[in-house]
mmCIF file of C-alpha atoms in Angstrom:
data_model
loop_
_atom_site.group_PDB
_atom_site.id
_atom_site.type_symbol
_atom_site.label_atom_id
_atom_site.label_comp_id
_atom_site.label_asym_id
_atom_site.label_seq_id
_atom_site.Cartn_x
_atom_site.Cartn_y
_atom_site.Cartn_z
ATOM 1 C CA MET A 30 -27.854 133.108 -23.946
ATOM 2 C CA VAL A 31 -29.591 130.632 -26.455
ATOM 3 C CA LEU A 32 -32.917 131.505 -25.039
ATOM 4 C CA SER A 33 -32.143 135.065 -26.463
ATOM 5 C CA CYS A 34 -30.897 134.221 -30.082
ATOM 6 C CA GLY A 35 -34.265 134.264 -31.412
ATOM 7 C CA LYS A 36 -34.254 131.194 -33.047
ATOM 8 C CA SER A 37 -37.315 128.935 -32.297
ATOM 9 C CA VAL A 38 -35.900 125.584 -32.866
ATOM 10 C CA LEU A 39 -33.301 126.203 -30.525
ATOM 11 C CA ARG A 40 -35.639 126.881 -28.197
ATOM 12 C CA ARG A 41 -38.176 124.157 -28.690
ATOM 13 C CA LEU A 42 -34.813 122.022 -27.774
ATOM 14 C CA LEU A 43 -33.313 123.814 -24.519
ATOM 15 C CA LEU A 44 -37.156 123.649 -23.813
ATOM 16 C CA ALA A 45 -37.011 119.510 -24.454
ATOM 17 C CA ALA A 46 -33.630 118.825 -22.327
ATOM 18 C CA PHE A 47 -34.716 120.609 -19.255
ATOM 19 C CA VAL A 48 -38.122 119.037 -19.324
ATOM 20 C CA VAL A 49 -36.549 115.388 -19.984
ATOM 21 C CA ALA A 50 -33.566 116.587 -16.902
ATOM 22 C CA VAL A 51 -36.880 117.302 -14.324
ATOM 23 C CA GLY A 52 -38.932 114.354 -15.404
ATOM 24 C CA ARG A 53 -41.936 116.431 -17.275
ATOM 25 C CA PRO A 54 -42.993 114.806 -20.837
ATOM 26 C CA ALA A 55 -41.993 117.235 -23.219
ATOM 27 C CA VAL A 56 -44.810 118.777 -25.732
ATOM 28 C CA ALA A 57 -43.632 121.597 -27.392
ATOM 29 C CA SER A 58 -46.193 121.975 -29.588
ATOM 30 C CA GLU A 59 -48.662 122.627 -26.198
ATOM 31 C CA LEU A 60 -47.715 125.864 -24.783
ATOM 32 C CA PRO A 61 -48.670 126.576 -21.005
ATOM 33 C CA VAL A 62 -51.452 129.444 -21.366
ATOM 34 C CA ILE A 63 -52.046 132.517 -18.846
ATOM 35 C CA GLN A 64 -55.797 133.155 -18.524
ATOM 36 C CA ARG A 65 -56.311 135.524 -15.566
ATOM 37 C CA VAL A 66 -53.912 137.614 -13.747
ATOM 38 C CA SER A 67 -55.761 138.511 -10.077
ATOM 39 C CA VAL A 68 -54.645 139.599 -6.857
ATOM 40 C CA VAL A 69 -55.093 139.063 -3.099
ATOM 41 C CA PRO A 70 -53.227 140.230 0.415
ATOM 42 C CA THR A 71 -51.368 137.984 1.925
ATOM 43 C CA SER A 72 -52.345 135.263 4.761
ATOM 44 C CA GLY A 73 -50.497 137.902 7.449
ATOM 45 C CA GLY A 74 -51.132 140.868 6.087
ATOM 46 C CA ASP A 75 -47.620 141.826 5.099
ATOM 47 C CA GLY A 76 -48.169 142.371 1.456
ATOM 48 C CA PHE A 77 -50.368 141.167 -1.586
ATOM 49 C CA VAL A 78 -49.739 138.510 -4.517
ATOM 50 C CA ILE A 79 -50.243 138.763 -8.380
ATOM 51 C CA ARG A 80 -51.252 135.575 -9.535
ATOM 52 C CA LEU A 81 -50.695 134.749 -13.389
ATOM 53 C CA HIS A 82 -53.824 131.639 -13.706
ATOM 54 C CA SER A 83 -51.754 128.791 -15.456
ATOM 55 C CA THR A 84 -53.571 126.444 -17.334
ATOM 56 C CA ASP A 85 -49.840 123.840 -17.185
ATOM 57 C CA TYR A 86 -46.823 124.039 -15.922
ATOM 58 C CA VAL A 87 -44.557 126.638 -17.005
ATOM 59 C CA HIS A 88 -41.442 125.611 -17.183
ATOM 60 C CA ALA A 89 -38.448 128.449 -16.607
ATOM 61 C CA TYR A 90 -39.261 132.126 -16.046
ATOM 62 C CA SER A 91 -37.407 135.236 -15.171
ATOM 63 C CA ALA A 92 -36.924 137.131 -11.830
ATOM 64 C CA ALA A 93 -38.967 140.439 -11.774
ATOM 65 C CA ARG A 94 -36.807 143.114 -13.374
ATOM 66 C CA LYS A 95 -37.822 146.523 -12.006
ATOM 67 C CA VAL A 96 -37.084 148.869 -15.368
ATOM 68 C CA GLU A 97 -38.191 152.200 -14.236
ATOM 69 C CA GLY A 98 -39.586 153.687 -10.956
ATOM 70 C CA SER A 99 -42.529 151.070 -9.986
ATOM 71 C CA LYS A 100 -42.744 149.263 -13.116
ATOM 72 C CA TYR A 101 -41.410 145.457 -13.436
ATOM 73 C CA GLU A 102 -41.207 142.683 -16.386
ATOM 74 C CA VAL A 103 -41.074 138.600 -15.682
ATOM 75 C CA ILE A 104 -40.628 136.938 -18.514
ATOM 76 C CA LEU A 105 -42.284 133.484 -18.918
ATOM 77 C CA PHE A 106 -40.729 131.184 -21.043
ATOM 78 C CA ASN A 107 -42.652 129.265 -23.750
ATOM 79 C CA THR A 108 -45.295 130.457 -22.358
ATOM 80 C CA ASP A 109 -49.107 131.936 -24.673
ATOM 81 C CA LEU A 110 -51.740 134.124 -23.374
ATOM 82 C CA ALA A 111 -55.064 133.412 -23.812
ATOM 83 C CA ARG A 112 -57.088 135.386 -26.479
ATOM 84 C CA PRO A 113 -59.227 136.564 -25.209
ATOM 85 C CA TYR A 114 -57.972 136.587 -21.728
ATOM 86 C CA GLN A 115 -59.851 137.601 -18.308
ATOM 87 C CA HIS A 116 -58.856 141.539 -17.719
ATOM 88 C CA ASP A 117 -59.756 142.144 -14.212
ATOM 89 C CA LYS A 118 -59.274 145.129 -13.193
ATOM 90 C CA PRO A 119 -56.394 146.259 -11.200
ATOM 91 C CA SER A 120 -56.670 145.996 -7.162
ATOM 92 C CA GLY A 121 -55.083 146.677 -4.529
ATOM 93 C CA PRO A 122 -51.146 147.528 -5.198
ATOM 94 C CA LEU A 123 -51.432 147.123 -9.149
ATOM 95 C CA VAL A 124 -51.769 149.981 -10.636
ATOM 96 C CA SER A 125 -51.875 148.241 -14.223
ATOM 97 C CA TYR A 126 -50.707 145.488 -16.094
ATOM 98 C CA PHE A 127 -50.356 143.904 -19.625
ATOM 99 C CA PHE A 128 -48.570 141.060 -21.458
ATOM 100 C CA GLU A 129 -46.287 141.217 -24.866
ATOM 101 C CA PRO A 130 -46.006 138.421 -26.516
ATOM 102 C CA THR A 131 -42.361 138.011 -27.952
ATOM 103 C CA GLU A 132 -42.797 134.820 -30.273
ATOM 104 C CA GLU A 133 -42.868 131.704 -27.969
ATOM 105 C CA HIS A 134 -42.189 133.191 -24.685
ATOM 106 C CA LEU A 135 -44.711 136.222 -22.585
ATOM 107 C CA LYS A 136 -43.625 138.997 -20.782
ATOM 108 C CA PHE A 137 -45.522 140.178 -18.032
ATOM 109 C CA LYS A 138 -45.391 144.027 -17.482
ATOM 110 C CA PHE A 139 -46.917 146.068 -14.076
ATOM 111 C CA GLU A 140 -46.794 148.645 -12.350
ATOM 112 C CA LEU A 141 -47.367 149.019 -8.401
ATOM 113 C CA ASP A 142 -48.362 152.248 -6.194
ATOM 114 C CA PRO A 143 -45.244 153.963 -5.855
ATOM 115 C CA THR A 144 -46.348 155.450 -2.852
ATOM 116 C CA ILE A 145 -45.380 152.289 -1.337
ATOM 117 C CA VAL A 146 -41.711 150.120 -1.167
ATOM 118 C CA PHE A 147 -42.234 146.005 -1.918
ATOM 119 C CA ALA A 148 -39.922 142.838 -2.374
ATOM 120 C CA VAL A 149 -40.920 141.670 -5.377
ATOM 121 C CA ASN A 150 -40.477 137.893 -5.941
ATOM 122 C CA VAL A 151 -41.921 135.165 -8.155
ATOM 123 C CA TYR A 152 -42.234 131.799 -7.483
ATOM 124 C CA ARG A 153 -44.394 128.676 -7.734
ATOM 125 C CA ASP A 154 -48.205 127.660 -6.664
ATOM 126 C CA ARG A 155 -47.979 124.921 -4.474
ATOM 127 C CA ASP A 156 -51.171 123.713 -5.350
ATOM 128 C CA SER A 157 -51.605 124.663 -8.823
ATOM 129 C CA ASP A 158 -49.201 125.250 -12.276
ATOM 130 C CA ASP A 159 -49.822 129.211 -11.681
ATOM 131 C CA LEU A 160 -47.241 131.798 -10.858
ATOM 132 C CA LEU A 161 -46.839 134.043 -8.092
ATOM 133 C CA ILE A 162 -45.270 137.037 -7.988
ATOM 134 C CA GLY A 163 -45.553 138.116 -3.596
ATOM 135 C CA LEU A 164 -45.303 141.702 -3.122
ATOM 136 C CA ILE A 165 -43.774 142.098 0.553
ATOM 137 C CA TYR A 166 -44.344 145.719 2.006
ATOM 138 C CA GLN A 167 -39.889 146.519 2.751
ATOM 139 C CA GLY A 168 -39.234 146.523 6.562
ATOM 140 C CA GLU A 169 -37.958 150.037 8.016
ATOM 141 C CA ALA A 170 -34.667 147.911 8.566
ATOM 142 C CA ALA A 171 -33.665 147.235 4.951
ATOM 143 C CA VAL A 172 -34.559 150.864 3.841
ATOM 144 C CA PRO A 173 -35.092 153.899 5.821
ATOM 145 C CA VAL A 174 -37.826 155.013 4.518
ATOM 146 C CA SER A 175 -40.326 157.202 5.152
ATOM 147 C CA PRO A 176 -43.646 155.695 6.381
ATOM 148 C CA VAL A 177 -45.720 157.057 3.379
ATOM 149 C CA ALA A 178 -42.982 155.564 0.835
ATOM 150 C CA THR A 179 -43.138 151.804 2.829
ATOM 151 C CA GLY A 180 -47.158 151.779 3.655
ATOM 152 C CA ARG A 181 -46.168 151.128 6.793
ATOM 153 C CA ASP A 182 -47.562 152.565 10.214
ATOM 154 C CA PRO A 183 -44.184 152.966 12.231
ATOM 155 C CA SER A 184 -46.013 152.801 16.192
ATOM 156 C CA THR A 185 -48.015 150.334 14.833
ATOM 157 C CA ASN A 186 -45.863 147.987 12.129
ATOM 158 C CA GLY A 187 -49.179 148.296 10.603
ATOM 159 C CA PRO A 188 -50.765 149.950 6.889
ATOM 160 C CA THR A 189 -50.874 153.648 7.007
ATOM 161 C CA VAL A 190 -54.250 155.277 6.220
ATOM 162 C CA ALA A 191 -53.450 155.213 2.671
ATOM 163 C CA ALA A 192 -52.444 151.518 2.195
ATOM 164 C CA ARG A 193 -55.893 150.139 4.659
ATOM 165 C CA ASP A 194 -58.317 152.332 2.589
ATOM 166 C CA ARG A 195 -57.107 150.017 -0.368
ATOM 167 C CA TRP A 196 -57.830 146.744 1.539
ATOM 168 C CA LYS A 197 -61.319 148.063 3.230
ATOM 169 C CA LEU A 198 -64.131 146.621 2.378
ATOM 170 C CA ASP A 199 -65.812 149.419 1.340
ATOM 171 C CA THR A 200 -67.301 147.644 -1.889
ATOM 172 C CA ILE A 201 -69.870 145.398 -1.315
ATOM 173 C CA VAL A 202 -71.818 143.167 -4.526
ATOM 174 C CA ILE A 203 -74.973 142.105 -4.262
ATOM 175 C CA ASP A 204 -76.709 139.999 -6.897
ATOM 176 C CA PRO A 205 -80.518 139.195 -6.249
ATOM 177 C CA GLY A 206 -81.140 135.613 -7.681
ATOM 178 C CA HIS A 207 -82.437 135.159 -11.516
ATOM 179 C CA GLY A 208 -84.788 137.906 -12.859
ATOM 180 C CA GLY A 209 -86.605 138.771 -16.060
ATOM 181 C CA LYS A 210 -87.452 135.689 -18.540
ATOM 182 C CA ASP A 211 -86.055 133.871 -15.422
ATOM 183 C CA SER A 212 -88.207 133.646 -12.127
ATOM 184 C CA GLY A 213 -86.347 130.371 -10.773
ATOM 185 C CA ALA A 214 -88.378 128.522 -8.155
ATOM 186 C CA SER A 215 -91.931 129.333 -7.896
ATOM 187 C CA ALA A 216 -95.005 127.466 -6.175
ATOM 188 C CA TYR A 217 -98.069 128.965 -4.625
ATOM 189 C CA GLY A 218 -97.889 132.229 -6.499
ATOM 190 C CA ILE A 219 -94.050 133.009 -4.919
ATOM 191 C CA ARG A 220 -91.632 133.965 -7.159
ATOM 192 C CA GLU A 221 -88.044 133.142 -6.337
ATOM 193 C CA LYS A 222 -86.419 136.795 -8.274
ATOM 194 C CA ASP A 223 -88.944 138.755 -6.394
ATOM 195 C CA ILE A 224 -88.068 137.043 -2.818
ATOM 196 C CA SER A 225 -84.527 137.433 -3.664
ATOM 197 C CA LEU A 226 -84.974 141.184 -4.819
ATOM 198 C CA ALA A 227 -86.685 142.510 -2.462
ATOM 199 C CA VAL A 228 -84.277 141.044 0.386
ATOM 200 C CA ALA A 229 -81.512 142.419 -1.493
ATOM 201 C CA LYS A 230 -82.926 145.323 -1.489
ATOM 202 C CA ASN A 231 -83.649 145.600 1.897
ATOM 203 C CA LEU A 232 -79.936 144.530 2.671
ATOM 204 C CA GLY A 233 -78.870 147.122 0.241
ATOM 205 C CA GLU A 234 -79.971 149.742 2.412
ATOM 206 C CA LEU A 235 -78.845 148.546 5.882
ATOM 207 C CA LEU A 236 -74.970 148.442 4.310
ATOM 208 C CA GLU A 237 -75.514 151.728 2.989
ATOM 209 C CA GLU A 238 -76.945 152.722 6.277
ATOM 210 C CA ARG A 239 -74.750 151.464 8.870
ATOM 211 C CA LEU A 240 -71.956 150.626 7.812
ATOM 212 C CA GLY A 241 -71.168 153.493 4.837
ATOM 213 C CA VAL A 242 -70.391 150.760 1.835
ATOM 214 C CA ARG A 243 -70.896 151.481 -1.235
ATOM 215 C CA VAL A 244 -73.299 148.844 -2.819
ATOM 216 C CA VAL A 245 -73.588 147.519 -6.087
ATOM 217 C CA TYR A 246 -76.444 145.416 -7.114
ATOM 218 C CA THR A 247 -75.904 143.085 -10.629
ATOM 219 C CA ARG A 248 -79.563 143.746 -10.861
ATOM 220 C CA SER A 249 -81.905 146.754 -9.093
ATOM 221 C CA GLY A 250 -84.791 145.428 -11.699
ATOM 222 C CA ASP A 251 -86.592 142.906 -13.104
ATOM 223 C CA GLN A 252 -84.336 141.869 -15.270
ATOM 224 C CA PHE A 253 -82.525 138.984 -17.007
ATOM 225 C CA VAL A 254 -78.892 139.364 -15.892
ATOM 226 C CA GLY A 255 -76.300 135.961 -17.489
ATOM 227 C CA LEU A 256 -74.974 133.911 -14.433
ATOM 228 C CA GLU A 257 -71.552 135.069 -15.549
ATOM 229 C CA GLN A 258 -71.774 138.447 -15.995
ATOM 230 C CA ARG A 259 -73.292 138.596 -12.630
ATOM 231 C CA GLY A 260 -69.289 137.744 -11.746
ATOM 232 C CA LYS A 261 -67.529 139.825 -14.458
ATOM 233 C CA ILE A 262 -70.062 143.106 -12.771
ATOM 234 C CA ALA A 263 -69.001 142.121 -9.194
ATOM 235 C CA ASN A 264 -64.841 142.044 -10.485
ATOM 236 C CA GLU A 265 -65.181 145.819 -13.086
ATOM 237 C CA SER A 266 -67.369 147.314 -9.647
ATOM 238 C CA GLY A 267 -63.962 146.855 -7.490
ATOM 239 C CA GLY A 268 -66.219 144.653 -5.397
ATOM 240 C CA LYS A 269 -64.999 143.355 -2.243
ATOM 241 C CA LEU A 270 -67.368 141.249 -0.989
ATOM 242 C CA PHE A 271 -70.591 139.067 -3.494
ATOM 243 C CA VAL A 272 -73.276 138.180 -2.262
ATOM 244 C CA SER A 273 -75.724 136.200 -4.446
ATOM 245 C CA ILE A 274 -79.478 135.747 -2.942
ATOM 246 C CA HIS A 275 -81.596 132.888 -3.890
ATOM 247 C CA VAL A 276 -84.260 130.384 -2.435
ATOM 248 C CA ASN A 277 -84.760 127.290 -2.976
ATOM 249 C CA ALA A 278 -87.203 124.647 -3.391
ATOM 250 C CA GLN A 279 -88.338 120.262 -3.482
ATOM 251 C CA ARG A 280 -88.937 118.657 -6.348
ATOM 252 C CA ARG A 281 -91.014 116.106 -4.249
ATOM 253 C CA GLY A 282 -92.984 117.123 -1.638
ATOM 254 C CA ARG A 283 -93.424 119.521 0.316
ATOM 255 C CA THR A 284 -91.809 119.071 4.213
ATOM 256 C CA ALA A 285 -88.297 120.489 3.445
ATOM 257 C CA LYS A 286 -86.986 123.834 5.037
ATOM 258 C CA GLY A 287 -84.167 126.076 6.019
ATOM 259 C CA THR A 288 -81.254 127.867 5.179
ATOM 260 C CA GLU A 289 -78.407 126.839 3.351
ATOM 261 C CA THR A 290 -75.152 128.495 2.495
ATOM 262 C CA TYR A 291 -72.783 127.938 -0.079
ATOM 263 C CA PHE A 292 -69.250 128.602 -1.507
ATOM 264 C CA LEU A 293 -67.046 127.843 -4.283
ATOM 265 C CA GLY A 294 -66.123 123.801 -4.157
ATOM 266 C CA MET A 295 -66.693 120.138 -5.148
ATOM 267 C CA HIS A 296 -70.307 119.410 -3.488
ATOM 268 C CA LYS A 297 -70.488 116.466 -1.436
ATOM 269 C CA SER A 298 -73.634 115.468 -1.142
ATOM 270 C CA LYS A 299 -76.530 114.906 -3.786
ATOM 271 C CA ALA A 300 -78.566 117.371 -1.971
ATOM 272 C CA ALA A 301 -75.959 120.044 -2.569
ATOM 273 C CA GLN A 302 -75.483 118.571 -6.290
ATOM 274 C CA ASP A 303 -79.457 119.216 -6.793
ATOM 275 C CA VAL A 304 -79.200 122.804 -5.366
ATOM 276 C CA MET A 305 -76.144 123.726 -7.752
ATOM 277 C CA ASN A 306 -77.648 122.058 -10.877
ATOM 278 C CA ARG A 307 -81.110 123.898 -10.409
ATOM 279 C CA GLU A 308 -79.374 127.396 -10.447
ATOM 280 C CA ASN A 309 -77.194 126.756 -12.993
ATOM 281 C CA SER A 310 -79.379 125.497 -15.330
ATOM 282 C CA VAL A 311 -80.437 129.383 -15.998
ATOM 283 C CA VAL A 312 -77.966 129.520 -18.505
ATOM 284 C CA SER A 313 -80.438 127.241 -20.380
ATOM 285 C CA LEU A 314 -81.641 130.784 -20.893
ATOM 286 C CA GLU A 315 -78.405 132.618 -22.149
ATOM 287 C CA GLU A 316 -78.164 133.048 -25.891
ATOM 288 C CA ASN A 317 -74.070 131.767 -25.316
ATOM 289 C CA ALA A 318 -74.872 128.445 -23.287
ATOM 290 C CA ALA A 319 -72.049 127.004 -24.783
ATOM 291 C CA ARG A 320 -69.633 128.719 -23.281
ATOM 292 C CA TYR A 321 -70.376 127.082 -19.806
ATOM 293 C CA SER A 322 -69.577 123.653 -21.438
ATOM 294 C CA ALA A 323 -66.082 124.188 -20.029
ATOM 295 C CA PHE A 324 -67.290 124.416 -16.230
ATOM 296 C CA LYS A 325 -66.418 121.036 -15.467
ATOM 297 C CA GLU A 326 -65.083 119.060 -12.861
ATOM 298 C CA GLU A 327 -61.780 119.490 -13.491
ATOM 299 C CA ALA A 328 -61.698 122.810 -14.043
ATOM 300 C CA LEU A 329 -63.533 123.405 -11.219
ATOM 301 C CA ILE A 330 -60.871 122.109 -8.799
ATOM 302 C CA ARG A 331 -58.608 124.023 -11.084
ATOM 303 C CA GLN A 332 -60.579 126.902 -10.102
ATOM 304 C CA THR A 333 -60.711 126.073 -6.362
ATOM 305 C CA LEU A 334 -57.382 126.107 -6.101
ATOM 306 C CA ALA A 335 -56.849 129.003 -8.530
ATOM 307 C CA GLN A 336 -59.336 131.267 -5.711
ATOM 308 C CA SER A 337 -57.942 129.294 -2.523
ATOM 309 C CA ALA A 338 -56.727 132.725 -0.967
ATOM 310 C CA TYR A 339 -60.572 133.293 -0.494
ATOM 311 C CA MET A 340 -62.107 130.129 0.711
ATOM 312 C CA ASN A 341 -61.014 130.326 3.479
ATOM 313 C CA LYS A 342 -62.794 133.826 4.190
ATOM 314 C CA SER A 343 -66.463 132.666 1.968
ATOM 315 C CA GLN A 344 -66.446 130.192 4.119
ATOM 316 C CA GLN A 345 -66.251 132.583 8.176
ATOM 317 C CA LEU A 346 -68.665 134.755 5.907
ATOM 318 C CA ALA A 347 -70.869 131.080 4.969
ATOM 319 C CA VAL A 348 -70.676 130.413 8.708
ATOM 320 C CA ALA A 349 -71.906 133.977 10.371
ATOM 321 C CA ILE A 350 -74.744 134.039 7.920
ATOM 322 C CA GLU A 351 -76.101 130.712 8.807
ATOM 323 C CA SER A 352 -75.435 131.773 12.720
ATOM 324 C CA GLN A 353 -77.302 134.661 12.420
ATOM 325 C CA PHE A 354 -80.233 133.092 10.098
ATOM 326 C CA ALA A 355 -80.151 130.480 13.359
ATOM 327 C CA GLN A 356 -80.023 132.605 16.107
ATOM 328 C CA ARG A 357 -81.515 135.436 15.428
ATOM 329 C CA VAL A 358 -84.457 134.980 12.968
ATOM 330 C CA HIS A 359 -85.137 131.573 14.713
ATOM 331 C CA ARG A 360 -84.650 129.650 10.833
ATOM 332 C CA LYS A 361 -84.272 126.290 10.588
ATOM 333 C CA SER A 362 -80.508 126.210 9.288
ATOM 334 C CA ARG A 363 -79.385 123.384 7.040
ATOM 335 C CA GLY A 364 -75.316 124.626 7.356
ATOM 336 C CA VAL A 365 -73.241 125.224 5.045
ATOM 337 C CA HIS A 366 -72.295 123.688 2.073
ATOM 338 C CA GLN A 367 -69.388 123.751 -1.038
ATOM 339 C CA ALA A 368 -70.366 123.415 -4.855
ATOM 340 C CA GLY A 369 -69.651 124.916 -8.651
ATOM 341 C CA PHE A 370 -72.345 127.625 -8.138
ATOM 342 C CA TYR A 371 -71.323 129.070 -12.156
ATOM 343 C CA VAL A 372 -72.405 132.456 -10.541
ATOM 344 C CA LEU A 373 -69.837 132.186 -7.497
ATOM 345 C CA TRP A 374 -67.333 131.524 -10.491
ATOM 346 C CA ASN A 375 -65.769 134.059 -11.721
ATOM 347 C CA ALA A 376 -65.986 136.909 -8.560
ATOM 348 C CA SER A 377 -62.458 137.785 -7.679
ATOM 349 C CA MET A 378 -63.114 138.024 -3.763
ATOM 350 C CA PRO A 379 -65.068 136.450 -0.909
ATOM 351 C CA ALA A 380 -68.117 134.837 -2.264
ATOM 352 C CA VAL A 381 -71.308 133.173 -1.106
ATOM 353 C CA LEU A 382 -74.820 132.423 -2.325
ATOM 354 C CA VAL A 383 -77.257 131.536 0.241
ATOM 355 C CA GLU A 384 -80.621 130.149 -0.023
ATOM 356 C CA LEU A 385 -83.421 131.578 1.818
ATOM 357 C CA GLY A 386 -85.934 129.038 2.623
ATOM 358 C CA PHE A 387 -88.294 126.377 0.409
ATOM 359 C CA VAL A 388 -90.690 128.843 -2.108
ATOM 360 C CA THR A 389 -92.251 124.366 -1.765
ATOM 361 C CA ASN A 390 -92.724 125.054 1.229
ATOM 362 C CA ARG A 391 -95.801 127.179 2.217
ATOM 363 C CA SER A 392 -95.360 128.138 5.764
ATOM 364 C CA GLU A 393 -91.931 130.090 4.479
ATOM 365 C CA ALA A 394 -92.913 130.722 1.238
ATOM 366 C CA ASN A 395 -95.394 133.283 3.129
ATOM 367 C CA PHE A 396 -92.526 134.187 5.218
ATOM 368 C CA LEU A 397 -90.542 135.327 2.713
ATOM 369 C CA ASN A 398 -93.173 137.062 0.417
ATOM 370 C CA SER A 399 -94.574 139.019 3.721
ATOM 371 C CA LYS A 400 -92.154 142.211 4.203
ATOM 372 C CA SER A 401 -91.195 141.377 7.769
ATOM 373 C CA GLY A 402 -89.799 138.449 7.151
ATOM 374 C CA GLN A 403 -87.766 139.630 3.957
ATOM 375 C CA VAL A 404 -86.362 142.370 6.614
ATOM 376 C CA TYR A 405 -86.168 139.720 9.261
ATOM 377 C CA MET A 406 -83.469 137.754 6.961
ATOM 378 C CA ALA A 407 -81.933 141.491 4.916
ATOM 379 C CA SER A 408 -81.236 142.058 8.892
ATOM 380 C CA ALA A 409 -79.639 138.710 9.844
ATOM 381 C CA LEU A 410 -77.434 138.959 6.100
ATOM 382 C CA PHE A 411 -76.781 142.130 7.413
ATOM 383 C CA ARG A 412 -75.133 141.133 11.280
ATOM 384 C CA ALA A 413 -73.740 138.538 9.577
ATOM 385 C CA ILE A 414 -71.842 140.540 7.067
ATOM 386 C CA ARG A 415 -70.948 143.453 9.449
ATOM 387 C CA ASP A 416 -69.132 141.391 12.206
ATOM 388 C CA PHE A 417 -67.394 139.457 8.972
ATOM 389 C CA LYS A 418 -66.330 142.971 8.083
ATOM 390 C CA GLU A 419 -65.093 144.246 11.485
ATOM 391 C CA SER A 420 -63.288 140.831 11.892
ATOM 392 C CA TYR A 421 -61.399 140.474 7.725
ATOM 393 C CA GLU A 422 -60.457 144.200 8.791
ATOM 394 C CA ARG A 423 -58.564 143.360 12.122
ATOM 395 C CA GLU A 424 -57.009 140.775 10.849
ATOM 396 C CA LEU A 425 -55.598 142.848 7.942
ATOM 397 C CA ASN A 426 -54.740 145.421 10.554
ATOM 398 C CA LEU A 427 -57.259 147.868 9.469
ATOM 399 C CA VAL A 428 -59.348 148.687 11.952
ATOM 400 C CA SER A 429 -57.598 149.954 15.265
ATOM 401 C CA SER A 430 -60.302 148.324 18.236
ATOM 402 C CA THR A 431 -63.748 147.437 18.353
ATOM 403 C CA ARG A 432 -66.373 148.384 18.078
#
């Protein structure tokens, strides 16, 4: 009742008393800040999760209150909003959302797809400071409504056609590394930016022709695109999968060879760190490189936790890619690794970075610079994505049979 009286001092006293009771330090001047909203399907395929990305522990919050129709409201007490915050495009069942600051509290208002009935619950993420809003399909026994209303098909207990279509991997974002004033690695007159674009276009054509998916390129020609902007393009285009294509290099010597595929996380080897540092060094060519100073180790750990729902899928795709390179194209595989690549940082979807080989190795450089080599590598990437797509959609009960 005191929280609703509109008196800031009393609210602060209440917060301090609450914090002391649970053993956390009371710092009234340092409120948790919501930086972003993202949506992912649950691992069991029985609904979705809205994640409110927070910089710190949110001490108190309300239950999700239904305002009208399919519109809801959650109050985060003594919480602030980042200005500006990362406003990802609504996806899945989330039709729209916005924040309404009220003194020191923050109202999160959102609207869900009215054709699907969900049980909506707010809870804490056990691995981070984020708040989660669970959207679980409401069972037929709870409310006897039509399949269209529940989003479930009574014959299979899976999603209806409309619900399935929202989560099919129907938009794939291909990111040809470097471009424009950034040539990437180069040797023997061969440039990384040219190889990555050629392989990307070959891959895009295969995906469009054989899978019928929509392909979005972060660059379609020889232009420079910032690393953060590439992730933004992926999110704003409604991408469901992000593949960044690169070519490796060895600073000393010319003997290193082989492919590598990365997904976001902490590097575990000096070699992975070297690749990450080389690819991330592109920020020096951007106009506002200082903004990447926040992408430190602690922030990477938080970001990895925030994207934990995508990590397993990213790793699954990375393994499939390396398998195809080794088995179908007979390239040496240097394995699957994690590293803090800036280009993967903001992609709100399963995302990988692929190193096709070493431009500093004359044999590999000539292979990757040839039309046949580019077609072979694109074909291996296509097969891996095709198999991943089928497996992903089957796990979410989005396909009914094998191909």
